[in-house]
PDB file of C-alpha atoms in Angstrom:
ATOM      1  CA  GLN A   1      21.746 162.008  28.050  1.00 41.00           C
ATOM      2  CA  GLU A   2      20.810 162.422  31.599  1.00 42.00           C
ATOM      3  CA  GLN A   3      18.914 159.242  33.237  1.00 43.00           C
ATOM      4  CA  THR A   4      15.232 159.286  34.197  1.00 44.00           C
ATOM      5  CA  THR A   5      13.814 157.526  36.803  1.00 45.00           C
ATOM      6  CA  THR A   6      11.898 154.822  36.500  1.00 48.00           C
ATOM      7  CA  ASP A   7      10.872 151.451  37.874  1.00 48.00           C
ATOM      8  CA  SER A   8      10.798 148.977  35.048  1.00 53.00           C
ATOM      9  CA  LYS A   9      13.289 146.443  35.975  1.00 79.00           C
ATOM     10  CA  LYS A  10      11.419 145.731  39.211  1.00 90.00           C
ATOM     11  CA  ASN A  11       8.374 143.839  39.371  1.00 96.00           C
ATOM     12  CA  TRP A  12       7.146 143.896  42.771  1.00 97.00           C
ATOM     13  CA  GLN A  13       6.610 146.701  45.340  1.00 97.00           C
ATOM     14  CA  VAL A  14       4.268 146.925  48.776  1.00 98.00           C
ATOM     15  CA  ARG A  15       2.964 149.346  50.220  1.00 97.00           C
ATOM     16  CA  LEU A  16       1.650 150.738  53.368  1.00 98.00           C
ATOM     17  CA  ARG A  17      -0.711 153.407  53.925  1.00 97.00           C
ATOM     18  CA  GLY A  18      -3.549 154.718  56.406  1.00 98.00           C
ATOM     19  CA  ILE A  19      -6.695 154.763  55.090  1.00 98.00           C
ATOM     20  CA  GLY A  20     -10.124 155.965  56.332  1.00 98.00           C
ATOM     21  CA  ILE A  21     -13.041 153.910  55.154  1.00 98.00           C
ATOM     22  CA  TYR A  22     -16.013 155.779  54.823  1.00 98.00           C
ATOM     23  CA  PRO A  23     -19.227 153.916  53.557  1.00 98.00           C
ATOM     24  CA  ASP A  24     -21.982 155.014  51.328  1.00 98.00           C
ATOM     25  CA  GLN A  25     -24.728 152.907  53.383  1.00 97.00           C
ATOM     26  CA  SER A  26     -28.190 152.205  52.965  1.00 98.00           C
ATOM     27  CA  ALA A  27     -30.536 149.657  54.133  1.00 97.00           C
ATOM     28  CA  THR A  28     -33.821 147.770  52.964  1.00 97.00           C
ATOM     29  CA  ILE A  29     -35.525 146.454  56.285  1.00 97.00           C
ATOM     30  CA  GLY A  30     -37.772 144.191  57.234  1.00 96.00           C
ATOM     31  CA  ILE A  31     -40.656 144.431  59.760  1.00 95.00           C
ATOM     32  CA  ILE A  32     -39.408 147.513  61.870  1.00 96.00           C
ATOM     33  CA  GLY A  33     -38.000 149.676  58.362  1.00 96.00           C
ATOM     34  CA  GLY A  34     -36.266 152.427  58.651  1.00 97.00           C
ATOM     35  CA  ASP A  35     -32.242 153.058  57.270  1.00 97.00           C
ATOM     36  CA  VAL A  36     -28.427 151.737  58.483  1.00 97.00           C
ATOM     37  CA  ALA A  37     -26.023 153.766  60.127  1.00 98.00           C
ATOM     38  CA  ILE A  38     -22.375 152.235  59.657  1.00 98.00           C
ATOM     39  CA  SER A  39     -19.210 154.479  61.237  1.00 98.00           C
ATOM     40  CA  ASN A  40     -16.342 155.559  59.817  1.00 98.00           C
ATOM     41  CA  ALA A  41     -13.191 154.103  60.099  1.00 98.00           C
ATOM     42  CA  PHE A  42      -9.459 154.511  60.254  1.00 98.00           C
ATOM     43  CA  VAL A  43      -7.122 152.389  59.821  1.00 98.00           C
ATOM     44  CA  PRO A  44      -3.357 150.915  58.692  1.00 97.00           C
ATOM     45  CA  GLU A  45      -3.145 148.823  55.071  1.00 97.00           C
ATOM     46  CA  LEU A  46      -1.102 146.618  53.174  1.00 97.00           C
ATOM     47  CA  ASP A  47      -0.895 146.078  49.759  1.00 97.00           C
ATOM     48  CA  PHE A  48       0.961 144.091  47.302  1.00 97.00           C
ATOM     49  CA  THR A  49       1.888 145.040  43.712  1.00 97.00           C
ATOM     50  CA  TYR A  50       3.459 142.794  40.511  1.00 98.00           C
ATOM     51  CA  PHE A  51       4.288 144.622  37.420  1.00 97.00           C
ATOM     52  CA  PHE A  52       3.602 142.803  34.543  1.00 97.00           C
ATOM     53  CA  THR A  53       4.589 145.346  32.134  1.00 95.00           C
ATOM     54  CA  GLU A  54       5.591 148.701  32.760  1.00 93.00           C
ATOM     55  CA  ASN A  55       2.274 149.789  32.483  1.00 97.00           C
ATOM     56  CA  PHE A  56      -0.117 147.246  33.858  1.00 98.00           C
ATOM     57  CA  ALA A  57      -0.135 145.055  37.023  1.00 98.00           C
ATOM     58  CA  ALA A  58      -2.055 143.676  39.711  1.00 98.00           C
ATOM     59  CA  GLU A  59      -2.842 144.579  43.349  1.00 98.00           C
ATOM     60  CA  LEU A  60      -3.866 142.881  46.339  1.00 98.00           C
ATOM     61  CA  ILE A  61      -5.259 144.623  49.382  1.00 95.00           C
ATOM     62  CA  LEU A  62      -4.991 143.872  53.016  1.00 93.00           C
ATOM     63  CA  GLY A  63      -6.820 145.722  55.556  1.00 94.00           C
ATOM     64  CA  THR A  64      -9.288 145.129  58.483  1.00 97.00           C
ATOM     65  CA  ALA A  65     -11.368 147.423  60.229  1.00 97.00           C
ATOM     66  CA  LYS A  66     -13.845 147.743  62.818  1.00 98.00           C
ATOM     67  CA  HIS A  67     -17.143 149.427  62.416  1.00 98.00           C
ATOM     68  CA  ASP A  68     -20.067 150.723  65.123  1.00 98.00           C
ATOM     69  CA  VAL A  69     -23.472 149.734  62.988  1.00 98.00           C
ATOM     70  CA  SER A  70     -27.203 150.862  63.999  1.00 97.00           C
ATOM     71  CA  THR A  71     -30.288 151.451  62.622  1.00 97.00           C
ATOM     72  CA  THR A  72     -32.095 154.592  62.137  1.00 97.00           C
ATOM     73  CA  GLY A  73     -36.077 155.632  62.643  1.00 97.00           C
ATOM     74  CA  SER A  74     -36.951 151.827  63.027  1.00 97.00           C
ATOM     75  CA  ASP A  75     -40.518 151.262  64.098  1.00 96.00           C
ATOM     76  CA  ILE A  76     -40.414 149.301  67.166  1.00 94.00           C
ATOM     77  CA  SER A  77     -44.029 150.318  68.767  1.00 93.00           C
ATOM     78  CA  ALA A  78     -45.301 146.299  67.753  1.00 90.00           C
ATOM     79  CA  ILE A  79     -43.115 145.810  70.701  1.00 88.00           C
ATOM     80  CA  GLY A  80     -43.915 149.001  72.852  1.00 88.00           C
ATOM     81  CA  GLY A  81     -41.500 150.854  71.771  1.00 91.00           C
ATOM     82  CA  PRO A  82     -41.474 154.499  69.553  1.00 94.00           C
ATOM     83  CA  THR A  83     -42.288 155.211  65.875  1.00 96.00           C
ATOM     84  CA  SER A  84     -38.780 155.754  65.319  1.00 96.00           C
ATOM     85  CA  PHE A  85     -36.076 154.683  67.294  1.00 94.00           C
ATOM     86  CA  ASP A  86     -32.425 153.970  66.676  1.00 96.00           C
ATOM     87  CA  VAL A  87     -31.328 150.458  67.244  1.00 96.00           C
ATOM     88  CA  ASP A  88     -27.916 149.715  68.453  1.00 97.00           C
ATOM     89  CA  LEU A  89     -26.385 146.477  66.575  1.00 97.00           C
ATOM     90  CA  GLY A  90     -22.966 146.947  67.873  1.00 98.00           C
ATOM     91  CA  SER A  91     -19.981 146.793  66.222  1.00 98.00           C
ATOM     92  CA  VAL A  92     -18.070 144.084  63.428  1.00 98.00           C
ATOM     93  CA  MET A  93     -15.037 143.762  62.081  1.00 98.00           C
ATOM     94  CA  LEU A  94     -14.501 143.371  58.028  1.00 97.00           C
ATOM     95  CA  LEU A  95     -11.913 141.936  56.253  1.00 96.00           C
ATOM     96  CA  PRO A  96     -12.393 142.609  52.903  1.00 95.00           C
ATOM     97  CA  PRO A  97      -9.054 141.657  50.218  1.00 96.00           C
ATOM     98  CA  THR A  98      -9.154 143.259  47.172  1.00 97.00           C
ATOM     99  CA  LEU A  99      -7.450 142.310  43.754  1.00 98.00           C
ATOM    100  CA  THR A 100      -7.527 144.802  41.219  1.00 98.00           C
ATOM    101  CA  PHE A 101      -5.774 145.296  37.662  1.00 98.00           C
ATOM    102  CA  GLN A 102      -3.965 148.202  37.133  1.00 98.00           C
ATOM    103  CA  TYR A 103      -3.012 150.293  33.858  1.00 98.00           C
ATOM    104  CA  HIS A 104       0.060 152.769  35.108  1.00 97.00           C
ATOM    105  CA  PHE A 105       1.527 155.374  33.185  1.00 97.00           C
ATOM    106  CA  PHE A 106       4.146 158.465  33.070  1.00 96.00           C
ATOM    107  CA  PRO A 107       2.104 161.807  32.061  1.00 96.00           C
ATOM    108  CA  MET A 108       5.620 163.718  32.171  1.00 94.00           C
ATOM    109  CA  LYS A 109       9.345 163.591  31.080  1.00 92.00           C
ATOM    110  CA  GLU A 110      11.394 163.056  34.483  1.00 90.00           C
ATOM    111  CA  ARG A 111       8.976 160.183  34.827  1.00 92.00           C
ATOM    112  CA  LYS A 112       8.543 160.841  38.605  1.00 95.00           C
ATOM    113  CA  PHE A 113       4.671 161.059  38.831  1.00 97.00           C
ATOM    114  CA  LYS A 114       2.713 157.757  38.166  1.00 97.00           C
ATOM    115  CA  PRO A 115      -0.776 157.904  38.074  1.00 98.00           C
ATOM    116  CA  TYR A 116      -2.808 154.548  37.694  1.00 98.00           C
ATOM    117  CA  VAL A 117      -6.599 153.733  37.500  1.00 98.00           C
ATOM    118  CA  GLY A 118      -7.755 150.202  38.687  1.00 98.00           C
ATOM    119  CA  ALA A 119     -10.369 147.693  38.695  1.00 98.00           C
ATOM    120  CA  GLY A 120     -11.114 144.416  39.816  1.00 98.00           C
ATOM    121  CA  LEU A 121     -12.502 142.148  42.786  1.00 98.00           C
ATOM    122  CA  ASN A 122     -13.136 142.242  46.671  1.00 96.00           C
ATOM    123  CA  TYR A 123     -14.645 138.739  49.016  1.00 97.00           C
ATOM    124  CA  THR A 124     -15.495 140.426  52.344  1.00 97.00           C
ATOM    125  CA  LEU A 125     -15.547 138.800  55.138  1.00 98.00           C
ATOM    126  CA  PHE A 126     -17.270 139.438  58.889  1.00 98.00           C
ATOM    127  CA  TYR A 127     -16.251 138.614  61.452  1.00 98.00           C
ATOM    128  CA  ASN A 128     -15.964 139.436  65.791  1.00 98.00           C
ATOM    129  CA  VAL A 129     -19.713 140.649  65.594  1.00 98.00           C
ATOM    130  CA  LYS A 130     -20.668 142.471  68.477  1.00 97.00           C
ATOM    131  CA  GLU A 131     -24.591 142.692  69.008  1.00 96.00           C
ATOM    132  CA  GLY A 132     -24.873 144.938  70.970  1.00 94.00           C
ATOM    133  CA  SER A 133     -27.116 144.836  74.747  1.00 93.00           C
ATOM    134  CA  VAL A 134     -30.222 145.064  72.136  1.00 94.00           C
ATOM    135  CA  VAL A 135     -31.070 142.286  70.058  1.00 96.00           C
ATOM    136  CA  LYS A 136     -30.044 139.122  70.909  1.00 96.00           C
ATOM    137  CA  ASP A 137     -27.626 138.068  67.431  1.00 97.00           C
ATOM    138  CA  VAL A 138     -26.824 139.271  64.269  1.00 98.00           C
ATOM    139  CA  GLU A 139     -25.397 137.801  61.449  1.00 98.00           C
ATOM    140  CA  TYR A 140     -23.413 138.911  58.332  1.00 98.00           C
ATOM    141  CA  ASP A 141     -23.555 137.167  55.022  1.00 98.00           C
ATOM    142  CA  ASN A 142     -19.977 137.179  53.663  1.00 98.00           C
ATOM    143  CA  ALA A 143     -20.133 138.750  50.089  1.00 97.00           C
ATOM    144  CA  LEU A 144     -18.499 139.171  47.007  1.00 97.00           C
ATOM    145  CA  GLY A 145     -18.167 142.989  45.303  1.00 96.00           C
ATOM    146  CA  TYR A 146     -16.621 144.987  42.839  1.00 97.00           C
ATOM    147  CA  ALA A 147     -13.637 147.653  43.115  1.00 98.00           C
ATOM    148  CA  GLY A 148     -12.845 150.630  41.553  1.00 98.00           C
ATOM    149  CA  GLN A 149      -9.403 152.808  42.620  1.00 98.00           C
ATOM    150  CA  VAL A 150      -7.932 155.679  41.098  1.00 98.00           C
ATOM    151  CA  GLY A 151      -4.560 156.945  42.240  1.00 98.00           C
ATOM    152  CA  PHE A 152      -0.835 158.109  41.560  1.00 98.00           C
ATOM    153  CA  ASP A 153       2.756 157.072  43.121  1.00 97.00           C
ATOM    154  CA  ILE A 154       5.645 159.813  43.293  1.00 97.00           C
ATOM    155  CA  LEU A 155       9.242 158.230  42.698  1.00 97.00           C
ATOM    156  CA  PHE A 156      11.972 159.511  44.865  1.00 96.00           C
ATOM    157  CA  ASP A 157      14.265 157.133  42.828  1.00 94.00           C
ATOM    158  CA  ASP A 158      14.088 153.417  41.261  1.00 92.00           C
ATOM    159  CA  THR A 159      13.274 151.863  44.801  1.00 96.00           C
ATOM    160  CA  TYR A 160      11.357 154.504  47.498  1.00 97.00           C
ATOM    161  CA  PHE A 161       7.919 156.102  46.711  1.00 98.00           C
ATOM    162  CA  ILE A 162       4.302 157.725  48.357  1.00 98.00           C
ATOM    163  CA  ASN A 163       1.105 157.045  47.436  1.00 98.00           C
ATOM    164  CA  PHE A 164      -2.200 158.264  47.359  1.00 98.00           C
ATOM    165  CA  ASP A 165      -4.997 156.354  46.559  1.00 98.00           C
ATOM    166  CA  VAL A 166      -9.059 156.064  46.502  1.00 98.00           C
ATOM    167  CA  LYS A 167     -10.623 153.536  46.001  1.00 98.00           C
ATOM    168  CA  ARG A 168     -14.437 152.577  45.792  1.00 98.00           C
ATOM    169  CA  LEU A 169     -15.945 149.418  47.035  1.00 97.00           C
ATOM    170  CA  PHE A 170     -19.081 148.235  45.587  1.00 97.00           C
ATOM    171  CA  LEU A 171     -20.606 145.685  48.587  1.00 96.00           C
ATOM    172  CA  LYS A 172     -23.982 144.128  49.503  1.00 97.00           C
ATOM    173  CA  THR A 173     -24.862 141.833  52.515  1.00 97.00           C
ATOM    174  CA  ASP A 174     -28.051 140.276  53.631  1.00 98.00           C
ATOM    175  CA  VAL A 175     -27.981 140.619  57.255  1.00 98.00           C
ATOM    176  CA  THR A 176     -30.482 138.833  59.774  1.00 97.00           C
ATOM    177  CA  VAL A 177     -31.041 140.022  63.552  1.00 97.00           C
ATOM    178  CA  ASP A 178     -32.234 137.775  65.955  1.00 97.00           C
ATOM    179  CA  ALA A 179     -34.485 140.017  68.328  1.00 95.00           C
ATOM    180  CA  SER A 180     -36.227 136.961  69.984  1.00 95.00           C
ATOM    181  CA  ASN A 181     -35.317 138.138  73.181  1.00 94.00           C
ATOM    182  CA  LEU A 182     -37.354 141.595  72.765  1.00 92.00           C
ATOM    183  CA  SER A 183     -40.685 139.221  71.075  1.00 92.00           C
ATOM    184  CA  PRO A 184     -40.368 135.269  70.703  1.00 94.00           C
ATOM    185  CA  GLY A 185     -39.298 134.231  67.371  1.00 93.00           C
ATOM    186  CA  LEU A 186     -38.655 138.067  66.264  1.00 94.00           C
ATOM    187  CA  ASN A 187     -35.982 137.817  63.103  1.00 96.00           C
ATOM    188  CA  ILE A 188     -35.470 140.925  61.120  1.00 96.00           C
ATOM    189  CA  PRO A 189     -33.637 140.505  57.989  1.00 97.00           C
ATOM    190  CA  ALA A 190     -32.071 142.974  55.777  1.00 97.00           C
ATOM    191  CA  GLU A 191     -30.388 143.987  52.926  1.00 98.00           C
ATOM    192  CA  VAL A 192     -27.429 146.469  53.533  1.00 98.00           C
ATOM    193  CA  THR A 193     -25.390 148.471  50.759  1.00 98.00           C
ATOM    194  CA  ILE A 194     -22.249 149.286  52.488  1.00 97.00           C
ATOM    195  CA  ASP A 195     -20.816 150.869  49.244  1.00 98.00           C
ATOM    196  CA  PRO A 196     -17.450 152.396  51.143  1.00 97.00           C
ATOM    197  CA  TRP A 197     -15.245 155.138  50.001  1.00 98.00           C
ATOM    198  CA  ILE A 198     -11.010 154.218  50.811  1.00 98.00           C
ATOM    199  CA  VAL A 199      -8.820 157.106  50.838  1.00 98.00           C
ATOM    200  CA  GLY A 200      -5.214 156.114  51.911  1.00 98.00           C
ATOM    201  CA  ILE A 201      -2.010 157.992  51.653  1.00 98.00           C
ATOM    202  CA  GLY A 202       1.422 156.077  52.714  1.00 98.00           C
ATOM    203  CA  VAL A 203       4.818 155.120  51.525  1.00 98.00           C
ATOM    204  CA  GLY A 204       6.079 152.632  48.925  1.00 98.00           C
ATOM    205  CA  MET A 205       9.121 149.986  47.909  1.00 98.00           C
ATOM    206  CA  LYS A 206       9.825 148.259  45.031  1.00 96.00           C
ATOM    207  CA  PHE A 207      11.822 145.142  44.708  1.00 95.00           C
TER     208      PHE A 207
END
């Protein structure tokens, strides 16, 4: 009988992906109102997966990205500005380590195409905040969120494969903008929903 491709004897795998991060953002902004705009990002990402069985696995996803942030349509007439203005809030780095639990399966007899679904948690760290030239400071609260994913591996042999993966992080953070340089004592609170889609393609190795 011809031997089929299988990876059941190797419990670990590592992948290097190139990912696009596409925030699906919205915000409730106090005092000045408006909404939020967060830029897309394109970065490398590394992940490690451990297989408890041939079908069940846990994956730890590691990557970081820089995003530009601004408000849109904010009313700053109280400090002498227009009623609809986009306030530049500089940039911020996000580090969202994400742990998902996955179910993998082989829908085809030759066992080279292996799709999977997963769900789990992410904890996002906000760091290296650059507030830009408009306001004095911007603070982001680190946040716990949920994650879902779908993807597939195409196996070349027992060791090497390529991967396509789509994740959605469900992520909210509280933001405080210190605008006391524009008006004494002015602090602007905001609840920002980021909810990024993360689309990746890469290569992997089992060991």
